[in-house]
Tab-separated table of C-alpha atoms in Angstrom:
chain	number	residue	atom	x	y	z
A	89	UNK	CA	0.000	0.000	0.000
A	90	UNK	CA	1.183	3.481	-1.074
A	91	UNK	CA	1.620	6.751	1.468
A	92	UNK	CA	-0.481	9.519	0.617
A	93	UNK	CA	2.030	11.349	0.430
A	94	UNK	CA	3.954	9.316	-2.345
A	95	UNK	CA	0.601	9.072	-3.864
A	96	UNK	CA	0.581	12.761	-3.987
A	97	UNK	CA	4.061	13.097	-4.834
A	98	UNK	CA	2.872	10.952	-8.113
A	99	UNK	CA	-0.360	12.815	-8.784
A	100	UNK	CA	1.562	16.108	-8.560
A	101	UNK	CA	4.560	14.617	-10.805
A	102	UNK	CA	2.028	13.295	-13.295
A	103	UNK	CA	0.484	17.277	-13.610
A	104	UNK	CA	3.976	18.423	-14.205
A	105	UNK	CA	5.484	15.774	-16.682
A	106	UNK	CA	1.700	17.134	-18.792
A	107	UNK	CA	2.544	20.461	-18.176
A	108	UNK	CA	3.974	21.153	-21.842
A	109	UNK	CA	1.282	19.450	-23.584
A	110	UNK	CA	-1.299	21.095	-21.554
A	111	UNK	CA	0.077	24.315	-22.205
A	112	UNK	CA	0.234	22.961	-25.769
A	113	UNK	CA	-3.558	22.320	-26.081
A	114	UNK	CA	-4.393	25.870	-24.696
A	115	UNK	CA	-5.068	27.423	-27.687
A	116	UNK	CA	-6.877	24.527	-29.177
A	117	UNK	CA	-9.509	24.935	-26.331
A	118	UNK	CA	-9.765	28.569	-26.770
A	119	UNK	CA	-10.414	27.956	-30.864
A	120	UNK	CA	-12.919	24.735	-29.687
A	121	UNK	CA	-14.997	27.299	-27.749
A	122	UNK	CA	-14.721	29.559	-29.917
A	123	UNK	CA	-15.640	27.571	-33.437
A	124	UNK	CA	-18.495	26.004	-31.518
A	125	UNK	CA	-20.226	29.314	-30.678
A	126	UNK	CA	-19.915	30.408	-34.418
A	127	UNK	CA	-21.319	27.371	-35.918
A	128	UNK	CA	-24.123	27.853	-33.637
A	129	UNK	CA	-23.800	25.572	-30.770
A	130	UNK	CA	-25.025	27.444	-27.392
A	131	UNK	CA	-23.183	28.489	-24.681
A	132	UNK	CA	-24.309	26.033	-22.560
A	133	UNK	CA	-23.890	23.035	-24.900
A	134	UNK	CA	-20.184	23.871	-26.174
A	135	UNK	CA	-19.261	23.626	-22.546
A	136	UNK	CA	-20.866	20.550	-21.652
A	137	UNK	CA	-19.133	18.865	-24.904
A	138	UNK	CA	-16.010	19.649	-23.418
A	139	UNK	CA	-16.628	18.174	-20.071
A	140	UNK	CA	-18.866	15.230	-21.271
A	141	UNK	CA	-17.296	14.648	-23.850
A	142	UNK	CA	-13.712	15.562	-23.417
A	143	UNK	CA	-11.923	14.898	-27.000
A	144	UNK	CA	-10.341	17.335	-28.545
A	145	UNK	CA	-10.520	15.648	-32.304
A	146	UNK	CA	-14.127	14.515	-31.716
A	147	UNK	CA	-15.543	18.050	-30.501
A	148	UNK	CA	-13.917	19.712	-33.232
A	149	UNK	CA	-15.211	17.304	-36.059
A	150	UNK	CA	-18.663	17.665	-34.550
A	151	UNK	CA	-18.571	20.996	-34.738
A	152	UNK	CA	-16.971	21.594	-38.297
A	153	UNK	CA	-19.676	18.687	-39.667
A	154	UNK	CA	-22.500	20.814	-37.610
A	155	UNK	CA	-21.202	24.094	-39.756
A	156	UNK	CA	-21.884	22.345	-42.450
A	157	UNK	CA	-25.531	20.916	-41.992
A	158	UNK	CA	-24.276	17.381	-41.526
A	159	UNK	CA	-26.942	14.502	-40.733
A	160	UNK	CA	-27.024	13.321	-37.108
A	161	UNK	CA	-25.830	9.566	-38.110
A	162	UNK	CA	-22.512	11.174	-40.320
A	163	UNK	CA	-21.445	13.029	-37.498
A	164	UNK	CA	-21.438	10.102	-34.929
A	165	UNK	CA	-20.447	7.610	-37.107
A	166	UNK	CA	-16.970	10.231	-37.846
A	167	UNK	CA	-16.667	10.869	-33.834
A	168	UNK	CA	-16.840	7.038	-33.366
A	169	UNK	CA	-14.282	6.378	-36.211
A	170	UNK	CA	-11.770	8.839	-35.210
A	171	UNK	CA	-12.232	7.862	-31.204
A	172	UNK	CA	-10.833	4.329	-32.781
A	173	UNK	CA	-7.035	5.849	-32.242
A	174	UNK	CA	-8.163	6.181	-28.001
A	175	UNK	CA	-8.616	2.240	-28.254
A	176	UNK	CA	-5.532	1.364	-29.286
A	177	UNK	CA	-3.730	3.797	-26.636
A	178	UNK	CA	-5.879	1.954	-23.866
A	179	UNK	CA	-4.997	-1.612	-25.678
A	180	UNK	CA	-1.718	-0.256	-24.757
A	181	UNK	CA	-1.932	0.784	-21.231
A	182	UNK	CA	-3.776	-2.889	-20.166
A	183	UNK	CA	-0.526	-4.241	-18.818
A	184	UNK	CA	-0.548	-1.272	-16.473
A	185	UNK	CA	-4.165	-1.345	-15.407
A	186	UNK	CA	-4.966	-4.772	-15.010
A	187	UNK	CA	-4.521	-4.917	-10.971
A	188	UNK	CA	-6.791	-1.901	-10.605
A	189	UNK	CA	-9.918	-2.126	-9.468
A	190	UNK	CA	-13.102	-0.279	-11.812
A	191	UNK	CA	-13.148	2.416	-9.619
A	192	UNK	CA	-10.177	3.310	-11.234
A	193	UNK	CA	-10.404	1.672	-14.774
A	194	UNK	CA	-14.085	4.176	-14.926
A	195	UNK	CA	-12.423	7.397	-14.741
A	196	UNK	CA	-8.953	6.849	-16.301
A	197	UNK	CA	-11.148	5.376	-19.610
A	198	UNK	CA	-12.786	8.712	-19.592
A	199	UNK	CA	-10.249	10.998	-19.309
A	200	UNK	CA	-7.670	9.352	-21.034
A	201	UNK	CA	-6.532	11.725	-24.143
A	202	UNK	CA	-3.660	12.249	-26.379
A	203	UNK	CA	-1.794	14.166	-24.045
A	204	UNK	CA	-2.417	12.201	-21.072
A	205	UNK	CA	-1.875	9.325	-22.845
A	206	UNK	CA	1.392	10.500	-24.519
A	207	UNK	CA	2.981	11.424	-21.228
A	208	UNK	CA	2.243	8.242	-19.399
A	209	UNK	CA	3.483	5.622	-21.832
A	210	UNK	CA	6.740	7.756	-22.312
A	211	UNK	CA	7.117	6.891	-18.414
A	212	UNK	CA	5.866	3.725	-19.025
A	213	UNK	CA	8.974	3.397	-21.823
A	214	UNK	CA	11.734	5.278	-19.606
A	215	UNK	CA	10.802	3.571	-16.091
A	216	UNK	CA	10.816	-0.048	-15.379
A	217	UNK	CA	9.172	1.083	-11.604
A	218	UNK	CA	5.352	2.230	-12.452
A	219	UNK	CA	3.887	1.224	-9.222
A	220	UNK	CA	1.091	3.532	-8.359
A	221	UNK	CA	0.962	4.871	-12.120
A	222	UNK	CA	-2.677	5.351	-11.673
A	223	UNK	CA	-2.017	8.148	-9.219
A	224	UNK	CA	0.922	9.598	-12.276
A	225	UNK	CA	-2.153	9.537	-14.754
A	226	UNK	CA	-4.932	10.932	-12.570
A	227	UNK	CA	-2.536	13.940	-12.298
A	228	UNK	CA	-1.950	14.062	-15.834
A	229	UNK	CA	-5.454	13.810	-16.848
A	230	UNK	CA	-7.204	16.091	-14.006
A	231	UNK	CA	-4.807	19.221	-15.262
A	232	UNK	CA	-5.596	18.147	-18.510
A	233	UNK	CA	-9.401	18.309	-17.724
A	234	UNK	CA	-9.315	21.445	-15.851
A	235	UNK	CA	-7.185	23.444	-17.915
A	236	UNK	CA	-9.566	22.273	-20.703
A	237	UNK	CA	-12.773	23.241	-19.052
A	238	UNK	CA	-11.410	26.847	-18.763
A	239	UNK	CA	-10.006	27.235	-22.137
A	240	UNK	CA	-13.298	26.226	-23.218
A	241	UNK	CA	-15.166	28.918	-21.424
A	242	UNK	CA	-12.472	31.870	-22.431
A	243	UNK	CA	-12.853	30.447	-26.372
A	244	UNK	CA	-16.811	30.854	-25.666
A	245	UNK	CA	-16.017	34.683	-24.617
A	246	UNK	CA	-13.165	35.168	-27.183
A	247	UNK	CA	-15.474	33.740	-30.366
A	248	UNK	CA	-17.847	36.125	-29.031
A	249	UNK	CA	-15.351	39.046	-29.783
A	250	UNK	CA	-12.497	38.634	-32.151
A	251	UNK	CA	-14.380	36.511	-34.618
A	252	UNK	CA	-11.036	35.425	-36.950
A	253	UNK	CA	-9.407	33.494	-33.946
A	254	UNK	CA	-10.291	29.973	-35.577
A	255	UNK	CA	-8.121	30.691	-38.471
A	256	UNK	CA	-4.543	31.895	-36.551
A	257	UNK	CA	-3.006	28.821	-36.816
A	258	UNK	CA	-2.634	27.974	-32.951
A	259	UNK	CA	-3.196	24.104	-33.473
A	260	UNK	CA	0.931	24.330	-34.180
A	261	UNK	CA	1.488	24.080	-30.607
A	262	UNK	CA	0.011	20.396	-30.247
A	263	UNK	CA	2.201	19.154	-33.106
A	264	UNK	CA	5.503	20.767	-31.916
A	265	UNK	CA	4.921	19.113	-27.959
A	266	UNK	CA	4.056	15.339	-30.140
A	267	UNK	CA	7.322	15.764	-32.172
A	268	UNK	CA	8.806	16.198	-28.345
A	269	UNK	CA	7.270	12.724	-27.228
A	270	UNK	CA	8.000	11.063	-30.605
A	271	UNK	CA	11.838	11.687	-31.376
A	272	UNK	CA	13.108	11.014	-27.834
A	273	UNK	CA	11.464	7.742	-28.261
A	274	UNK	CA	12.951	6.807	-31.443
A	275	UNK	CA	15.708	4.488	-30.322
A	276	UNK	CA	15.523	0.774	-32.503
A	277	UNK	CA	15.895	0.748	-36.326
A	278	UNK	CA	12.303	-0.970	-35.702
A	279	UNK	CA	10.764	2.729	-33.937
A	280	UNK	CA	12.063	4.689	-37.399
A	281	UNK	CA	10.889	2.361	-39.581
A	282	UNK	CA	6.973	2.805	-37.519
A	283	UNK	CA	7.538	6.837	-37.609
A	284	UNK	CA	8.522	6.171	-41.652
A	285	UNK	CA	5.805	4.401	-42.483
A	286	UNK	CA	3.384	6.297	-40.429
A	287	UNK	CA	4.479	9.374	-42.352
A	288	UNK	CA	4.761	7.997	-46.013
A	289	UNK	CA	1.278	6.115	-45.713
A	290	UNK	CA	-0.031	9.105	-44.148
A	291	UNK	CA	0.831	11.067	-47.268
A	292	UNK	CA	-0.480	8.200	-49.695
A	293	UNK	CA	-4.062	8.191	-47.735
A	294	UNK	CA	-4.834	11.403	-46.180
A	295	UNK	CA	-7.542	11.704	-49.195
A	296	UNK	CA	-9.066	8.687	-47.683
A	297	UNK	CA	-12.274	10.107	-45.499
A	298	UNK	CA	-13.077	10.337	-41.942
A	299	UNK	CA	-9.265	10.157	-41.115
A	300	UNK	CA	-9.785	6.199	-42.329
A	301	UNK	CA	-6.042	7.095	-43.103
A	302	UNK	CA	-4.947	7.688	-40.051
A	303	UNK	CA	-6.205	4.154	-38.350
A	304	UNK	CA	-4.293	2.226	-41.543
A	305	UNK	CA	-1.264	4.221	-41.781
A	306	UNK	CA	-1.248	3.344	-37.806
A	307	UNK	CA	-2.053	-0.065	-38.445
A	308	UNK	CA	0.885	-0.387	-41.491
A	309	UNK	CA	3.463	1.233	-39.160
A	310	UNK	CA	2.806	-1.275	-36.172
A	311	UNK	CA	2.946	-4.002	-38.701
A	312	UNK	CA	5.729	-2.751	-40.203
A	313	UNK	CA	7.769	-2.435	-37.012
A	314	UNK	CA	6.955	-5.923	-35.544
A	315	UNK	CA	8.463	-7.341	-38.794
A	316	UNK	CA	11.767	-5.604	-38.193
A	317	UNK	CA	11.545	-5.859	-34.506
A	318	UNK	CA	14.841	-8.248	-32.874
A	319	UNK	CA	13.094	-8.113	-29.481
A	320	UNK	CA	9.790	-9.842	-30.960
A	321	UNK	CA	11.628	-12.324	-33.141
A	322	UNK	CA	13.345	-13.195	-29.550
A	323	UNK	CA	10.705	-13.934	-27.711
A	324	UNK	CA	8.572	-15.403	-30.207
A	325	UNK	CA	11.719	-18.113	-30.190
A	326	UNK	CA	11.549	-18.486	-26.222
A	327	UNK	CA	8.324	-19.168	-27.041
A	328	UNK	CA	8.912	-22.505	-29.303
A	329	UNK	CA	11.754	-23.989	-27.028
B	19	UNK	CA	-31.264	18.868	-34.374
B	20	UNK	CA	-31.491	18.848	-30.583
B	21	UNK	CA	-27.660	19.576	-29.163
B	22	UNK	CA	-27.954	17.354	-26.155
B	23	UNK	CA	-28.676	14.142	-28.101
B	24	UNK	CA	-25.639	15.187	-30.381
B	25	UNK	CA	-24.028	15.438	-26.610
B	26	UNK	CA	-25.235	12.160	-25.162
B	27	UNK	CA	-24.562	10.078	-27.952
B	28	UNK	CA	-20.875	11.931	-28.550
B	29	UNK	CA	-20.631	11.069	-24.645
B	30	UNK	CA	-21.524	7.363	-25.467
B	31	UNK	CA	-19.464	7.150	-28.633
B	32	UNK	CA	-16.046	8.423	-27.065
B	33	UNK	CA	-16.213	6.925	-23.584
B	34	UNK	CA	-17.252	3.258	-25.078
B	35	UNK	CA	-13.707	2.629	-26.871
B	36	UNK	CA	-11.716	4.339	-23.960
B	37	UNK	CA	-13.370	2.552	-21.710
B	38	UNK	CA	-13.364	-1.180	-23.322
B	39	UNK	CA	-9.785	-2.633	-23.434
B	40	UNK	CA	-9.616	-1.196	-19.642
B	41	UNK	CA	-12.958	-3.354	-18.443
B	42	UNK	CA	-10.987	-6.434	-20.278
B	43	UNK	CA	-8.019	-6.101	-19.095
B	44	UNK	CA	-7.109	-8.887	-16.256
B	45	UNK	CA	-9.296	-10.754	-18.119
B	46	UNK	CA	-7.767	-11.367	-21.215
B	47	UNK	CA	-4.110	-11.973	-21.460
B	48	UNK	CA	-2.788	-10.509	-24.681
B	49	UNK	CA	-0.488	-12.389	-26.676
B	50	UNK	CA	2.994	-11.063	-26.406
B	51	UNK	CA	3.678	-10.190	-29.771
B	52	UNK	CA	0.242	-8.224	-29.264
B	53	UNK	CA	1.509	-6.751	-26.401
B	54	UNK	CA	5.039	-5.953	-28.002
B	55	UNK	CA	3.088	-4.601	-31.295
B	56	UNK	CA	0.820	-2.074	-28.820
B	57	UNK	CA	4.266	-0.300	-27.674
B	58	UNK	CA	4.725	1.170	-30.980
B	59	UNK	CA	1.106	2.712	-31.062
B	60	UNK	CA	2.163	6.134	-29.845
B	61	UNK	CA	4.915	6.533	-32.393
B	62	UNK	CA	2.672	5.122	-35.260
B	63	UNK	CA	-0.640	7.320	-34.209
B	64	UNK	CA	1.550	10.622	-33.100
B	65	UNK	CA	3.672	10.886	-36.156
B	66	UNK	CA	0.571	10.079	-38.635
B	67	UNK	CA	-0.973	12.942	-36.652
B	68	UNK	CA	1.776	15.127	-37.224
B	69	UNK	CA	2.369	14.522	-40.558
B	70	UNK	CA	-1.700	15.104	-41.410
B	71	UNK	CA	-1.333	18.375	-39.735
B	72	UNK	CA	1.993	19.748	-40.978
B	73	UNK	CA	2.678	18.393	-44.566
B	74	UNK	CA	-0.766	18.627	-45.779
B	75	UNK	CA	-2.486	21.805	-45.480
B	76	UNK	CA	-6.295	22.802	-46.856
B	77	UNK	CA	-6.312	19.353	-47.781
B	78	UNK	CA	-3.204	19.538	-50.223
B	79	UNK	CA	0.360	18.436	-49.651
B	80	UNK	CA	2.322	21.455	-48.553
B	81	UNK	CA	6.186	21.425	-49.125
B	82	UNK	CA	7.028	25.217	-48.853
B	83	UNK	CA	8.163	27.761	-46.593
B	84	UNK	CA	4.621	28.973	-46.406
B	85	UNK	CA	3.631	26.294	-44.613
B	86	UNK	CA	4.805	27.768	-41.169
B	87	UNK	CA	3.387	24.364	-39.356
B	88	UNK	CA	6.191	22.488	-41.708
B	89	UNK	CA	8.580	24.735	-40.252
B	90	UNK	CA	7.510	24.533	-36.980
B	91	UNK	CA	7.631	20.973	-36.930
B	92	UNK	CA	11.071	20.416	-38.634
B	93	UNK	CA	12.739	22.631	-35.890
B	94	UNK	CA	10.982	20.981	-33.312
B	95	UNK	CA	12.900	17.950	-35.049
B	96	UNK	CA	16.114	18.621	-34.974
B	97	UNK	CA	15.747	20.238	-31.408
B	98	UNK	CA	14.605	16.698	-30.359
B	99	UNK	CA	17.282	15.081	-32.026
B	100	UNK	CA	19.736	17.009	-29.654
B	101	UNK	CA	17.346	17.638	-26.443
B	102	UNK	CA	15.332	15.299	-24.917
B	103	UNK	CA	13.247	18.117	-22.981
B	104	UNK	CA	9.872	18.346	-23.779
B	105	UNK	CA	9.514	22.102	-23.284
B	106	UNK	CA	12.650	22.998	-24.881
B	107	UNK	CA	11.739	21.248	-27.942
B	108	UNK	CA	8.158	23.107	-27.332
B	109	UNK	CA	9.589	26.459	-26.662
B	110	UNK	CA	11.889	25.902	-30.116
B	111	UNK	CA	9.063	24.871	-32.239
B	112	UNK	CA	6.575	27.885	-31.476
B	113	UNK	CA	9.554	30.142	-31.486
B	114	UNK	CA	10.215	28.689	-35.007
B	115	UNK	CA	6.357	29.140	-36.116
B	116	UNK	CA	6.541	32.432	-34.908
B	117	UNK	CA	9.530	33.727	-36.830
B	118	UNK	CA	8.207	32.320	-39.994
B	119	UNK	CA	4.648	34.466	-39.657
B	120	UNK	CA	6.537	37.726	-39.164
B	121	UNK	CA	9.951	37.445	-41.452
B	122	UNK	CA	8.497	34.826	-44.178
């Protein structure tokens, strides 16, 4: 059993490791609140998406679809296609959560995001302790969450007066703190080979709709990387003997 | 179209697949070359993000110095390639984008 204090120690270490990211997503919560106001969403409903629903990628589609008169069924079916990514990130984690109980598994499911997620399996990578990781990610995802919440309401005051925000080109940020978690992480000819292949077939699909692309470039990459992968081919032979 | 069944079933719709492998998990033992295939997810999903976002741009591929996200991006590259600091490699990238809006 864990001290508070360590497990506060974790919670707070968890907030901190996010802290770039967070910062990072900032702007896209101020454009989120923003956008949604001006395609007609109320007030009341923009902020709810954000703390109901609490993905970045899904509130945006909804709302860009919503601009543009999109049927009910499109728009969920896109939400649900591009949430498909959030799957595979909590296929991921399982090892970790396995000896929690669903007290835990229920929140960490819901607020487990890009960021949160990005920051937890790089310490999952660079420790081989994560006892108590649960405590790390609650951190993580709780300043994620809050700091989201606010951005959200600012964007709903900002969209109200400078109308052009949408179009400043803030969503940089997010892509500049992922190159961060990426490259450090890039250490077996096997990890280049994913990042290359996630890029080229990337480039070959993004025509491909409802980011469809995305899921099979990440698909191709993982495959990709297991084939060239010495640690796999190892164990696989452990395996036989 | 009412916004709160947009909400609800958005709720539904993005909780459902976050929420899935967790229940299982415990329950199922993944295979390990499942397992060992699942650690590559964040570099296979993050960099096709990335590359969505930066090369292509209004739905076109973008390979020119007025694509300030490109720019961005490749400084926050070779920043990482020689710091491993997350807000460094931040802090270069944004400075980059910056730069490019007001000089380019």
């Amino acid at each position: 059993m864990m001290s508070t204090k360590a497990k506060s120690s974790l919670f707070l270490q968890g907030a901190l490791d996010s802290s770039p990211l967070i910062l990072a997503a900032i702007p896209f919560g101020l454009i989120f609140g923003a956008l949604a106001i001006t395609t007609g969403l109320s007030s009341w409903a923009t902020l709810a998406m954000s703390l109901f629903v609490f993905a970045g990628a899904s509130q945006f589609i909804a709302v860009t679809l919503l601009a543009s008169a999109t049927a009910l069924p499109v728009i969920l079916l896109t939400v649900f296609v591009v949430n498909l990514r959030h799957m595979l990130y909590a296929a991921s984690l399982m090892p970790q959560v396995e000896n929690l109980p669903q007290k835990f598994r229920f929140p960490l499911a819901f607020w487990l995001t890009d960021e949160t997620f990005a920051v937890v399996s790089n310490r999952v990578a660079r420790k081989d302790d994560t006892s108590g990781l649960h405590w790390y990610f609650l951190g993580s995802a709780l300043a994620m969450y809050t700091v989201w919440a606010t951005c959200t309401v600012i964007g709903i005051i900002m969209g109200q007066q400078i109308p052009d925000i949408a179009s400043w080109g803030l969503d940089v940020a997010m892509l500049v703190g992922f190159i961060g978690i990426v490259v450090p992480n890039l250490k077996l000819r096997a990890d280049w080979a994913c990042a290359a292949t996630a890029m080229f077939s990337t480039l070959m699909t993004y025509h491909w709709p409802n980011q469809t692309g995305l899921l099979f470039s990440s698909f191709l990459a993982i495959s990709v990387a297991i084939l060239l992968d010495r640690r796999v081919k190892v164990s696989v032979e452990q395996n036989h003997e | 179209m009412n916004e709160w069944l947009l909400i609800g079933a958005m709720t539904v719709l993005t909780f459902t697949p976050r929420y899935l492998p967790f229940g299982m998990a415990g329950k199922v033992k993944i295979p390990p070359i499942l397992e060992r295939a699942l650690t590559f997810v964040p570099i296979a999903v993050l960099t096709s993000i990335i590359t969505q976002s930066s090369l292509i741009r209004d739905g076109e591929l973008a390979l020119n110095l007025a694509n300030h996200h490109l720019l961005a991006v490749l400084a926050a590259f070779v920043t990482a390639l020689i710091s491993r600091r997350l807000f460094i490699i931040v802090t270069v990238g944004l400075a980059a984008f910056i730069m490019a809006k007001w000089l380019l």
